Short mmCIF file of C-alpha atoms in Angstrom, two decimals:
data_model
loop_
_atom_site.label_atom_id
_atom_site.label_comp_id
_atom_site.label_asym_id
_atom_site.label_seq_id
_atom_site.Cartn_x
_atom_site.Cartn_y
_atom_site.Cartn_z
CA MET A 693 38.13 -57.54 94.85
CA LEU A 694 36.62 -54.80 95.08
CA ASN A 695 35.79 -53.13 98.21
CA LYS A 696 32.48 -52.34 99.22
CA PHE A 697 33.25 -48.59 98.27
CA THR A 698 34.36 -48.88 94.84
CA LEU A 699 31.33 -51.25 94.47
CA PHE A 700 28.80 -48.43 95.17
CA LEU A 701 29.96 -45.90 93.31
CA LEU A 702 30.44 -48.37 89.79
CA LEU A 703 26.54 -49.37 90.47
CA VAL A 704 25.84 -45.36 91.26
CA GLY A 705 27.99 -44.69 87.33
CA LEU A 706 25.87 -48.04 86.06
CA THR A 707 22.60 -45.95 86.43
CA THR A 708 22.97 -42.59 85.84
CA PHE A 709 24.17 -43.75 82.66
CA TYR A 710 21.40 -45.96 81.63
CA ALA A 711 18.81 -43.19 83.00
CA CYS A 712 20.69 -40.54 80.83
CA LYS A 713 20.64 -43.09 78.22
CA ASP A 714 16.53 -43.57 78.80
CA LYS A 715 15.84 -39.55 78.58
CA ILE A 716 17.74 -38.89 75.20
CA VAL A 717 15.98 -41.56 73.81
CA ASP A 718 12.60 -40.13 75.20
CA ASN A 719 13.02 -36.29 74.43
CA PRO A 720 14.84 -36.21 71.03
CA LEU A 721 15.80 -32.54 69.98
CA ALA A 722 13.33 -31.07 67.74
CA ASN A 723 13.56 -30.19 63.88
CA LYS A 724 14.29 -26.67 63.80
CA PRO A 725 12.82 -24.37 60.46
CA PRO A 726 15.15 -22.87 58.37
CA THR A 727 15.66 -19.11 57.75
CA THR A 728 15.31 -16.54 54.70
CA LYS A 729 17.04 -13.60 53.48
CA ILE A 730 16.22 -11.34 50.31
CA PHE A 731 18.52 -9.41 47.99
CA LEU A 732 18.70 -6.91 45.47
CA SER A 733 20.64 -7.49 42.49
CA PRO A 734 24.39 -6.02 42.90
CA ASP A 735 23.45 -3.13 41.05
CA SER A 736 20.49 -2.13 42.30
CA THR A 737 20.08 0.51 45.53
CA MET A 738 17.21 1.17 47.65
CA SER A 739 15.95 4.24 46.49
CA LYS A 740 13.51 4.52 43.57
CA GLN A 741 13.42 1.19 41.35
CA GLN A 742 12.38 0.17 38.11
CA SER A 743 9.32 -1.59 37.80
CA ASN A 744 11.39 -4.77 35.73
CA ILE A 745 13.50 -5.67 39.39
CA HIS A 746 15.82 -8.63 39.64
CA LEU A 747 15.37 -10.40 43.27
CA TYR A 748 17.93 -12.95 45.13
CA TRP A 749 17.00 -14.74 48.26
CA THR A 750 19.16 -17.57 49.93
CA GLY A 751 17.65 -20.04 52.87
CA ASP A 752 19.97 -21.63 55.75
CA ASP A 753 18.51 -24.87 58.01
CA PRO A 754 20.63 -25.61 60.71
CA ASP A 755 19.82 -29.65 60.96
CA GLY A 756 18.52 -29.86 57.36
CA THR A 757 18.66 -28.93 53.83
CA VAL A 758 16.47 -26.11 51.71
CA MET A 759 14.61 -27.90 48.91
CA GLY A 760 12.66 -24.48 48.09
CA PHE A 761 11.10 -21.40 48.69
CA TYR A 762 7.61 -19.97 49.15
CA PHE A 763 7.34 -16.08 48.22
CA SER A 764 4.68 -13.61 47.86
CA TRP A 765 3.73 -10.10 46.74
CA ASP A 766 0.69 -9.24 49.40
CA GLY A 767 1.57 -12.23 52.15
CA VAL A 768 -1.61 -14.06 50.98
CA HIS A 769 -0.74 -15.84 47.83
CA TRP A 770 2.11 -17.61 48.17
CA THR A 771 4.21 -19.28 45.30
CA PHE A 772 6.49 -22.29 45.15
CA THR A 773 9.89 -21.97 43.61
CA THR A 774 13.00 -23.99 43.81
CA LYS A 775 14.76 -21.39 42.23
CA ASN A 776 17.16 -18.51 44.44
CA ASP A 777 16.07 -15.64 42.29
CA SER A 778 13.64 -13.71 39.07
CA LEU A 779 12.83 -10.95 37.35
CA PHE A 780 9.71 -9.36 38.25
CA SER A 781 7.75 -6.65 36.39
CA LEU A 782 5.93 -5.19 38.87
CA GLN A 783 2.30 -3.50 37.68
CA ILE A 784 2.08 -0.19 38.34
CA GLY A 785 0.38 3.08 38.67
CA ALA A 786 1.23 6.50 37.46
CA VAL A 787 2.37 7.06 41.08
CA ASP A 788 5.02 5.60 43.23
CA THR A 789 4.11 2.82 44.69
CA ILE A 790 5.85 0.58 47.35
CA TYR A 791 5.63 -3.08 47.46
CA SER A 792 6.28 -5.94 49.83
CA PHE A 793 8.09 -8.87 48.99
CA ARG A 794 8.18 -11.78 50.95
CA VAL A 795 10.42 -15.19 50.77
CA ALA A 796 9.88 -18.28 53.32
CA ALA A 797 12.65 -21.23 52.80
CA VAL A 798 11.40 -24.73 53.05
CA ASP A 799 12.89 -27.25 54.64
CA ASN A 800 13.07 -31.38 53.54
CA SER A 801 11.32 -32.41 56.34
CA GLY A 802 7.76 -33.13 54.81
CA SER A 803 5.77 -36.04 55.91
CA GLY A 804 5.93 -37.93 53.14
CA LYS A 805 2.31 -37.86 52.83
CA TYR A 806 0.68 -35.44 49.95
CA VAL A 807 -0.60 -32.31 52.10
CA SER A 808 -3.30 -30.85 50.34
CA ASP A 809 -3.21 -27.72 52.91
CA VAL A 810 -0.38 -26.33 53.51
CA TYR A 811 -0.91 -24.14 56.68
CA GLN A 812 1.84 -23.27 59.52
CA ASN A 813 2.88 -20.30 61.28
CA GLY A 814 -1.15 -18.82 60.86
CA ILE A 815 -0.59 -19.00 57.28
CA HIS A 816 -2.00 -20.75 54.55
CA TYR A 817 -0.12 -21.84 51.63
CA GLY A 818 -2.38 -23.42 49.75
CA PRO A 819 -1.75 -27.44 48.28
CA GLU A 820 1.25 -28.68 48.01
CA PRO A 821 2.19 -28.70 44.48
CA PHE A 822 2.34 -31.44 42.56
CA THR A 823 2.28 -32.95 38.97
CA ASP A 824 -0.62 -33.42 37.36
CA LEU A 825 -0.36 -36.35 34.92
CA ASN A 826 -3.80 -37.00 34.28
CA GLY A 827 -4.75 -33.06 33.95
CA ASN A 828 -7.99 -33.47 36.58
CA GLY A 829 -6.75 -30.36 38.53
CA LYS A 830 -6.05 -32.45 41.86
CA TRP A 831 -3.80 -34.67 43.05
CA ASP A 832 -4.23 -38.47 42.20
CA SER A 833 -2.51 -41.27 44.30
CA GLY A 834 1.04 -41.67 42.04
CA GLU A 835 1.82 -38.54 41.04
CA PRO A 836 4.50 -36.78 41.80
CA PHE A 837 4.55 -33.66 44.79
CA VAL A 838 6.51 -31.55 46.76
CA ASP A 839 6.94 -32.63 50.34
CA ILE A 840 6.47 -29.79 51.92
CA GLY A 841 8.75 -29.30 55.18
CA LEU A 842 9.02 -26.65 57.58
CA ILE A 843 8.60 -23.67 56.27
CA ASP A 844 10.47 -19.99 57.96
CA PRO A 845 8.13 -18.82 60.77
CA ASN A 846 9.29 -15.63 59.69
CA PRO A 847 9.31 -14.42 56.49
CA ALA A 848 12.01 -12.21 55.18
CA MET A 849 10.19 -9.04 53.73
CA LEU A 850 11.62 -6.47 51.28
CA LYS A 851 9.96 -3.15 50.48
CA LEU A 852 10.35 -1.85 47.13
CA PRO A 853 9.95 2.00 46.04
CA ILE A 854 8.86 1.48 42.88
CA LYS A 855 8.64 4.72 40.55
CA ASN A 856 7.28 4.74 37.40
CA THR A 857 8.85 6.28 34.36
CA ALA A 858 7.02 7.53 31.50
CA PRO A 859 7.33 5.75 28.27
CA THR A 860 9.19 8.31 26.12
CA ILE A 861 8.70 9.05 21.96
CA ALA A 862 11.43 9.72 18.86
CA TRP A 863 10.73 10.09 15.36
CA ASP A 864 12.63 7.21 14.26
CA ALA A 865 15.97 7.87 11.29
CA LEU A 866 13.72 7.83 7.98
CA SER A 867 10.41 9.78 9.20
CA THR A 868 10.56 13.16 7.44
CA HIS A 869 8.21 14.59 5.45
CA PRO A 870 8.02 16.83 1.75
CA ASP A 871 7.12 20.54 2.01
CA THR A 872 4.05 19.19 0.00
CA SER A 873 2.07 16.14 -0.55
CA PHE A 874 -1.17 14.31 -1.67
CA THR A 875 -3.71 12.81 0.57
CA VAL A 876 -1.24 10.16 1.78
CA MET A 877 2.49 10.25 4.07
CA THR A 878 4.31 7.60 5.99
CA PHE A 879 5.29 8.03 9.71
CA GLY A 880 7.22 6.14 11.30
CA TRP A 881 8.59 6.85 15.62
CA ASP A 882 10.55 5.14 18.21
CA ALA A 883 8.73 4.48 21.36
CA ALA A 884 10.59 3.38 24.71
CA ASP A 885 9.79 2.29 28.08
CA ILE A 886 12.65 2.12 30.93
CA ASP A 887 9.33 0.22 33.05
CA GLY A 888 9.50 -2.71 30.12
CA ASP A 889 11.41 -4.92 27.63
CA LEU A 890 10.42 -6.08 24.32
CA ASN A 891 13.60 -7.64 23.82
CA HIS A 892 12.47 -9.79 27.00
CA GLY A 893 8.55 -10.12 26.66
CA ILE A 894 7.93 -7.49 28.23
CA ASN A 895 5.83 -4.32 26.84
CA THR A 896 4.62 -1.86 28.92
CA ILE A 897 3.35 0.67 25.85
CA LYS A 898 -0.56 -0.03 25.95
CA ASN A 899 -1.25 2.79 23.12
CA ILE A 900 -0.23 5.01 20.25
CA ASN A 901 -2.23 7.99 20.08
CA ILE A 902 -1.98 9.81 16.98
CA ALA A 903 -3.63 12.98 15.92
CA LEU A 904 -3.99 15.79 13.16
CA ASN A 905 -3.60 19.31 13.82
CA ASP A 906 -5.45 19.10 17.06
CA SER A 907 -3.85 16.78 19.86
CA THR A 908 -6.97 16.73 21.86
CA LYS A 909 -8.57 15.11 18.49
CA PHE A 910 -6.64 11.43 18.51
CA VAL A 911 -7.02 7.65 18.52
CA SER A 912 -5.63 5.03 19.87
CA LEU A 913 -3.49 2.28 18.78
CA ASN A 914 -2.20 -0.56 19.70
CA GLY A 915 1.35 0.10 21.73
CA THR A 916 3.63 -1.91 19.69
CA LEU A 917 3.26 0.19 16.21
CA SER A 918 5.80 2.11 15.01
CA ILE A 919 4.63 2.65 11.43
CA VAL A 920 1.62 3.88 10.05
CA THR A 921 0.72 4.95 6.91
CA ILE A 922 -2.86 7.81 6.37
CA ARG A 923 -4.29 8.01 3.46
CA THR A 924 -8.02 9.40 1.95
CA SER A 925 -9.59 9.48 -1.32
CA ASP A 926 -12.74 11.40 0.35
CA PHE A 927 -12.44 14.37 -1.30
CA THR A 928 -16.03 15.73 -1.69
CA ASN A 929 -15.96 15.94 1.91
CA GLN A 930 -14.32 19.01 3.49
CA ASN A 931 -13.66 17.44 6.73
CA PRO A 932 -12.94 13.85 5.34
CA LEU A 933 -11.62 10.80 7.69
CA MET A 934 -7.84 9.36 6.91
CA ASP A 935 -7.86 5.66 6.42
CA ILE A 936 -5.00 4.58 9.03
CA TYR A 937 -2.63 1.77 7.41
CA ILE A 938 -0.54 -0.39 10.08
CA ASN A 939 3.19 -0.63 8.68
CA GLY A 940 1.68 0.84 5.63
CA ASP A 941 -0.39 -1.89 4.73
CA PRO A 942 -3.80 -0.76 3.27
CA THR A 943 -5.25 -4.55 4.56
CA ASN A 944 -4.23 -4.24 7.90
CA LEU A 945 -6.62 -1.45 9.26
CA PRO A 946 -6.64 -0.82 13.39
CA PHE A 947 -10.86 -0.89 14.43
CA ASP A 948 -12.07 -0.56 18.04
CA SER A 949 -13.59 -2.64 20.84
CA VAL A 950 -16.99 -3.47 18.90
CA GLY A 951 -15.15 -3.70 15.37
CA ASN A 952 -15.73 -0.11 13.71
CA LYS A 953 -12.88 0.71 11.37
CA ILE A 954 -10.14 3.30 13.57
CA GLN A 955 -10.00 6.43 11.20
CA LEU A 956 -7.99 9.54 11.98
CA PRO A 957 -9.60 13.37 11.80
CA GLY A 958 -8.35 16.94 11.23
CA LEU A 959 -7.23 16.75 7.97
CA VAL A 960 -7.45 20.42 6.21
CA TYR A 961 -6.74 20.14 2.25
CA ASN A 962 -4.84 23.17 0.37
CA SER A 963 -2.97 23.70 3.50
CA ASN A 964 -0.38 23.36 6.28
CA ASN A 965 -0.92 20.12 8.65
CA ILE A 966 0.88 19.05 11.41
CA PHE A 967 1.22 15.61 12.56
CA TYR A 968 1.12 14.64 16.22
CA VAL A 969 2.50 11.33 18.38
CA GLN A 970 2.56 10.29 21.59
CA ALA A 971 2.81 6.82 23.91
CA VAL A 972 0.85 5.59 26.43
CA ASP A 973 2.36 2.99 29.40
CA ILE A 974 0.07 0.38 31.24
CA SER A 975 -0.60 2.78 33.83
CA GLY A 976 -1.35 5.96 32.00
CA ALA A 977 1.48 7.87 32.04
CA LYS A 978 2.17 9.47 28.95
CA SER A 979 5.04 10.74 26.60
CA PRO A 980 5.16 14.46 25.52
CA TRP A 981 3.61 14.79 22.27
CA ILE A 982 6.15 15.33 19.33
CA SER A 983 4.61 16.61 16.37
CA SER A 984 5.92 16.33 12.44
CA THR A 985 7.27 19.64 13.00
CA THR A 986 10.22 18.54 14.54
CA GLN A 987 11.14 15.88 12.03
CA LEU A 988 14.69 15.78 10.41
CA ASN A 989 15.03 18.63 7.71
CA SER A 990 11.14 18.92 7.82
CA LYS A 991 9.18 22.18 7.70
CA PRO A 992 7.27 23.66 10.18
CA GLY A 993 4.04 21.44 9.08
CA TRP A 994 3.30 19.71 5.67
CA PHE A 995 1.22 21.14 2.48
CA VAL A 996 -1.42 18.40 1.50
CA LYS A 997 -2.77 18.92 -1.60
CA LYS A 998 -6.35 17.46 -2.96
CA PRO A 999 -5.50 16.53 -6.44
CA VAL A 1000 -7.28 18.16 -9.03
CA GLY A 1001 -7.32 15.71 -11.92
CA LYS A 1002 -7.34 11.97 -13.28
CA ILE A 1003 -3.85 12.25 -14.74
CA ALA A 1004 -0.43 13.14 -12.48
CA LEU A 1005 3.03 13.72 -14.36
CA VAL A 1006 5.43 11.76 -12.02
CA ASN A 1007 8.76 14.05 -11.91
CA ASN A 1008 11.96 11.55 -11.46
CA TYR A 1009 14.04 13.67 -13.68
CA THR A 1010 17.54 14.79 -11.89
CA ALA A 1011 20.26 15.81 -14.70
CA TYR A 1012 21.28 18.95 -15.15
CA ASP A 1013 19.29 19.57 -18.38
CA ASN A 1014 16.13 19.63 -16.83
CA PRO A 1015 13.24 19.69 -19.24
CA GLY A 1016 11.80 22.93 -17.56
CA THR A 1017 8.26 23.26 -18.22
CA PHE A 1018 7.77 20.48 -20.91
CA TYR A 1019 5.80 18.52 -19.30
CA PRO A 1020 3.12 20.96 -17.34
CA ASP A 1021 2.82 22.60 -20.61
CA ILE A 1022 2.25 19.11 -23.12
CA MET A 1023 -0.60 18.54 -20.51
CA ASP A 1024 -1.85 21.87 -20.63
CA SER A 1025 -1.89 21.46 -24.49
CA LEU A 1026 -3.90 18.67 -24.16
CA ASN A 1027 -6.67 20.68 -22.49
CA LEU A 1028 -5.99 19.30 -19.20
CA ASN A 1029 -5.04 22.65 -18.00
CA GLY A 1030 -6.36 22.66 -14.44
CA LYS A 1031 -7.05 18.87 -14.47
CA TYR A 1032 -4.05 17.18 -13.56
CA ASP A 1033 -1.16 17.00 -10.79
CA ILE A 1034 2.60 16.44 -10.63
CA ILE A 1035 4.58 14.30 -8.32
CA ASP A 1036 7.45 15.49 -7.48
CA LEU A 1037 10.06 13.05 -6.72
CA VAL A 1038 13.17 15.03 -7.10
CA ASN A 1039 12.24 18.05 -4.69
CA GLN A 1040 9.58 16.42 -2.52
CA LYS A 1041 10.36 13.15 -2.21
CA PRO A 1042 8.52 11.62 0.83
CA PRO A 1043 9.51 9.09 3.34
CA TYR A 1044 8.92 5.01 3.10
CA ILE A 1045 8.91 6.52 -0.40
CA ASN A 1046 8.00 2.55 -1.61
CA THR A 1047 4.88 2.74 0.75
CA THR A 1048 3.63 6.58 0.58
CA PHE A 1049 4.38 6.62 -3.57
CA LEU A 1050 2.15 3.82 -4.09
CA GLU A 1051 -0.84 4.89 -1.84
CA THR A 1052 -0.36 8.61 -3.79
CA VAL A 1053 -0.23 7.08 -7.26
CA LYS A 1054 -3.67 5.13 -6.51
CA LEU A 1055 -5.09 8.34 -5.90
CA PHE A 1056 -5.01 8.78 -10.30
CA LYS A 1057 -5.83 6.62 -12.94
CA GLY A 1058 -3.21 7.17 -15.10
CA ILE A 1059 0.24 8.45 -14.76
CA LEU A 1060 3.09 9.88 -16.63
CA TRP A 1061 6.76 9.10 -15.45
CA TYR A 1062 9.55 10.66 -17.08
CA THR A 1063 13.04 9.98 -16.02
CA ASP A 1064 16.64 10.70 -17.23
CA ASN A 1065 19.53 7.65 -17.29
CA ALA A 1066 19.21 7.35 -13.34
CA PRO A 1067 15.37 6.00 -12.36
CA LEU A 1068 14.28 5.02 -9.33
CA LEU A 1069 14.81 1.16 -10.70
CA ASP A 1070 13.96 -0.05 -6.86
CA LEU A 1071 11.08 1.53 -6.65
CA ALA A 1072 9.57 1.19 -10.10
CA ASN A 1073 10.36 -2.60 -9.43
CA ALA A 1074 8.62 -2.48 -6.22
CA THR A 1075 5.27 -0.56 -7.27
CA VAL A 1076 4.54 -0.77 -10.61
CA GLN A 1077 2.60 -4.54 -10.79
CA LYS A 1078 1.13 -3.12 -7.56
CA ILE A 1079 -0.04 0.28 -9.36
CA ASN A 1080 -1.56 -1.85 -12.37
CA ALA A 1081 -3.56 -3.98 -10.14
CA ALA A 1082 -4.85 -1.11 -8.04
CA GLY A 1083 -6.25 0.08 -11.91
CA VAL A 1084 -3.44 3.01 -12.76
CA LYS A 1085 -2.31 2.70 -16.00
CA ILE A 1086 1.03 3.83 -16.64
CA PHE A 1087 3.19 5.59 -19.31
CA PHE A 1088 6.82 5.48 -19.26
CA SER A 1089 9.96 8.25 -20.82
CA MET A 1090 12.73 6.39 -19.36
CA LEU A 1091 16.48 5.72 -19.91
CA PHE A 1092 18.68 3.73 -17.35
CA PRO A 1093 22.14 3.74 -16.88
CA PRO A 1094 24.97 2.36 -19.11
CA THR A 1095 25.62 -0.81 -16.85
CA ILE A 1096 22.05 -2.50 -15.64
CA ASP A 1097 20.72 -5.73 -14.04
CA LEU A 1098 18.16 -6.52 -17.19
CA THR A 1099 15.88 -8.51 -14.77
CA GLN A 1100 15.09 -5.66 -12.45
CA ILE A 1101 13.68 -4.23 -15.33
CA GLN A 1102 12.03 -7.21 -15.98
CA GLY A 1103 10.45 -6.54 -12.94
CA PHE A 1104 8.09 -3.84 -14.25
CA LEU A 1105 8.23 -4.05 -18.20
CA PRO A 1106 7.64 -6.82 -20.37
CA ILE A 1107 11.00 -7.74 -22.08
CA ILE A 1108 13.00 -10.61 -22.78
CA ALA A 1109 15.77 -10.34 -19.66
CA ASP A 1110 19.19 -11.61 -21.77
CA SER A 1111 19.26 -9.50 -24.73
CA SER A 1112 18.94 -6.15 -25.67
CA SER A 1113 20.98 -3.63 -27.76
CA LEU A 1114 22.69 -0.32 -26.76
CA LEU A 1115 23.83 3.03 -28.07
CA SER A 1116 26.04 5.42 -26.10
CA VAL A 1117 24.57 8.81 -28.07
CA ILE A 1118 21.36 9.10 -30.51
CA ALA A 1119 21.88 12.46 -32.55
CA PRO A 1120 19.36 15.12 -33.30
CA ASN A 1121 17.00 14.30 -36.22
CA LYS A 1122 17.05 10.58 -35.85
CA VAL A 1123 13.45 9.07 -36.59
CA ILE A 1124 11.67 6.34 -34.98
CA SER A 1125 8.46 4.88 -36.08
CA ASP A 1126 5.83 2.62 -35.96
CA THR A 1127 5.96 -0.02 -37.07
CA ASN A 1128 1.63 -0.53 -37.58
CA HIS A 1129 1.67 3.02 -38.84
CA ILE A 1130 -1.02 4.11 -35.29
CA TYR A 1131 1.26 6.01 -33.42
CA PRO A 1132 2.71 9.08 -34.83
CA THR A 1133 6.28 9.74 -35.88
CA LEU A 1134 9.08 10.49 -33.25
CA LYS A 1135 12.23 12.92 -34.43
CA VAL A 1136 14.92 13.22 -32.17
CA ALA A 1137 14.59 17.18 -31.10
CA SER A 1138 18.35 17.01 -29.09
CA SER A 1139 21.18 14.25 -28.77
CA PHE A 1140 20.81 12.50 -25.46
CA ALA A 1141 22.81 9.50 -24.28
CA ARG A 1142 22.29 5.80 -23.70
CA VAL A 1143 19.38 4.36 -25.77
CA ARG A 1144 18.08 1.36 -24.97
CA GLY A 1145 16.36 -1.60 -27.49
CA PHE A 1146 14.63 -4.08 -25.99
CA TYR A 1147 13.54 -7.78 -27.40
CA LEU A 1148 9.27 -8.07 -26.43
CA ASN A 1149 7.82 -11.11 -24.39
CA PRO A 1150 5.21 -12.70 -26.74
CA GLY A 1151 1.82 -11.12 -26.82
CA VAL A 1152 3.89 -7.52 -25.97
CA THR A 1153 2.94 -5.19 -28.63
CA PRO A 1154 5.98 -3.61 -30.46
CA ILE A 1155 5.87 -0.07 -31.35
CA TYR A 1156 8.51 2.21 -31.76
CA TYR A 1157 12.33 1.36 -33.74
CA PHE A 1158 14.79 2.83 -35.54
CA PRO A 1159 14.59 2.29 -39.23
CA ASN A 1160 17.70 2.30 -40.39
CA LYS A 1161 18.44 -0.32 -37.59
CA GLU A 1162 20.99 1.48 -35.70
CA LEU A 1163 19.52 0.32 -32.61
CA MET A 1164 17.92 -3.54 -32.76
CA GLY A 1165 14.72 -4.71 -30.54
CA TYR A 1166 12.13 -1.76 -29.94
CA ILE A 1167 12.76 1.76 -27.94
CA GLY A 1168 8.27 1.57 -27.39
CA PHE A 1169 6.13 -0.64 -26.83
CA GLU A 1170 2.99 -1.54 -25.07
CA ASN A 1171 1.79 -4.62 -23.10
CA SER A 1172 -0.58 -7.00 -23.46
CA SER A 1173 -3.10 -5.42 -21.31
CA LYS A 1174 -2.63 -2.03 -22.23
CA ASN A 1175 -2.00 -0.25 -18.66
CA ILE A 1176 1.84 0.07 -19.21
CA PHE A 1177 3.08 2.24 -22.50
CA PHE A 1178 6.77 2.30 -22.03
CA LEU A 1179 9.20 4.83 -24.19
CA GLY A 1180 13.40 4.78 -23.85
CA ALA A 1181 13.51 8.13 -24.78
CA PRO A 1182 12.62 11.90 -23.39
CA LEU A 1183 9.65 12.81 -25.09
CA HIS A 1184 11.07 16.58 -24.22
CA LYS A 1185 13.95 15.91 -26.63
CA MET A 1186 11.40 13.74 -29.26
CA ASN A 1187 9.30 16.40 -30.27
CA ALA A 1188 11.12 18.07 -33.46
CA ILE A 1189 7.45 17.55 -35.40
CA PRO A 1190 5.52 19.81 -33.58
CA GLY A 1191 2.63 18.31 -32.24
CA SER A 1192 3.71 14.81 -32.32
CA VAL A 1193 4.24 14.16 -28.71
CA ALA A 1194 1.23 15.28 -28.09
CA GLN A 1195 -0.46 13.22 -30.46
CA LEU A 1196 0.94 10.40 -28.32
CA LEU A 1197 0.12 11.19 -25.38
CA THR A 1198 -3.57 12.15 -26.77
CA LYS A 1199 -3.83 8.31 -28.15
CA VAL A 1200 -2.27 6.62 -25.03
CA PHE A 1201 -3.82 8.31 -22.36
CA PHE A 1202 -7.31 8.84 -23.67
CA GLN A 1203 -7.65 6.18 -26.54
CA ASP A 1204 -5.26 2.85 -25.44
CA PHE A 1205 -6.01 3.72 -21.30
CA ASN A 1206 -9.33 4.59 -21.84
CA ILE A 1207 -9.17 7.79 -19.44
CA THR A 1208 -11.48 10.37 -19.60
CA PRO A 1209 -10.49 13.84 -18.44
#
């Protein structure tokens, strides 16, 4: 049996147990809010950061789970995320800037009910994030939402001193200019800004400024541009404005905010000219101007000639036995002295040749394109149809290399591409005749190699052939539109009959092409 003292102790113990139990139930431990930390990327330092910055953050909840974060750049506007990091592009000014980044962890102790205004610790975080299934801009019953729990009352903060870096600009590898050109030139550059990266969809270069001769009189273009062709045919104006072709496309012109075409002033005819370009970022910071005087393999400035006539010679003759002054002399003999120009693809080859050559040729009505047996076939293939479409007519005096893809020639000449004949050498005194006796007979004055005859498309006018059938097909022909005349021989070696080449050019340019000097 229990004695009285033992029974007393047992009763006291039971009373104390139940008293303590009641106290635990009536006073549960309060939920604790999470805490937050912010980190820079492992390779960053806290000196002067670039305006693109990768930040990391973590949260810890002593009695629950961190289910997301609110972050803010101004302490007023907050954004919810479930991620632990993000790459930010800070819109900065031209001067150094200090940003304060705040992050607050959120635990999972939500109320289970949608809250339209989350307000904790004196901060308005806005409505709980939700999925707007019906697109009406407000939460409706049944729509999923983020049940916000306790938010760190002391958001972690990181001060970021941001240094803006001015953009850089340099001429691209293809951008050079000849000593002399007509009123067309193409320029290309590489602009970069360490504060932005186009590969990640961030372009911090706002404008490209270009100028001619005076960098204070510039025009501003879109910052994504890297190639422009400038061109004018306004030859009556001593202070012409040049059209700007974006990426060399004459249908792609820049316009200002009110719809006016942007044109470039400053060109000086028959004088040296200098082109300038500069990059400007979104903060207004500018790269130094670079000028065409610093282009690779280019002399300071380039001489811009105003055309003097409607006809141009295109020199594509690179062989050692160059024709000397034959072609200028023959043009003079046609009473064109001072009324023709020379586009020199040998000594003054332009950059971005397809675009620059095409836009240069379009300054004229007719061209005489003469070559040896290494012509610029890619150039002809890329431009001839466009040249004709612009109303320019072409006389070819052209030879070809020994091995050639006839389909490439078919790209600009009206020939049948699966048949052709070839002579390795043609001797002096050989005669080519006109099938219809309309064009003058031509006679070989000095031998030349790799003579080729062609079979022609329907509708093409056959003209010159070898009467003794030494070469099958035709060595000379004219297309049905009378805007291409082809002679597969160098004119300066076909003038054994004095005056015959002059007669041919007179017939083609002034009658077939209907060009008036």
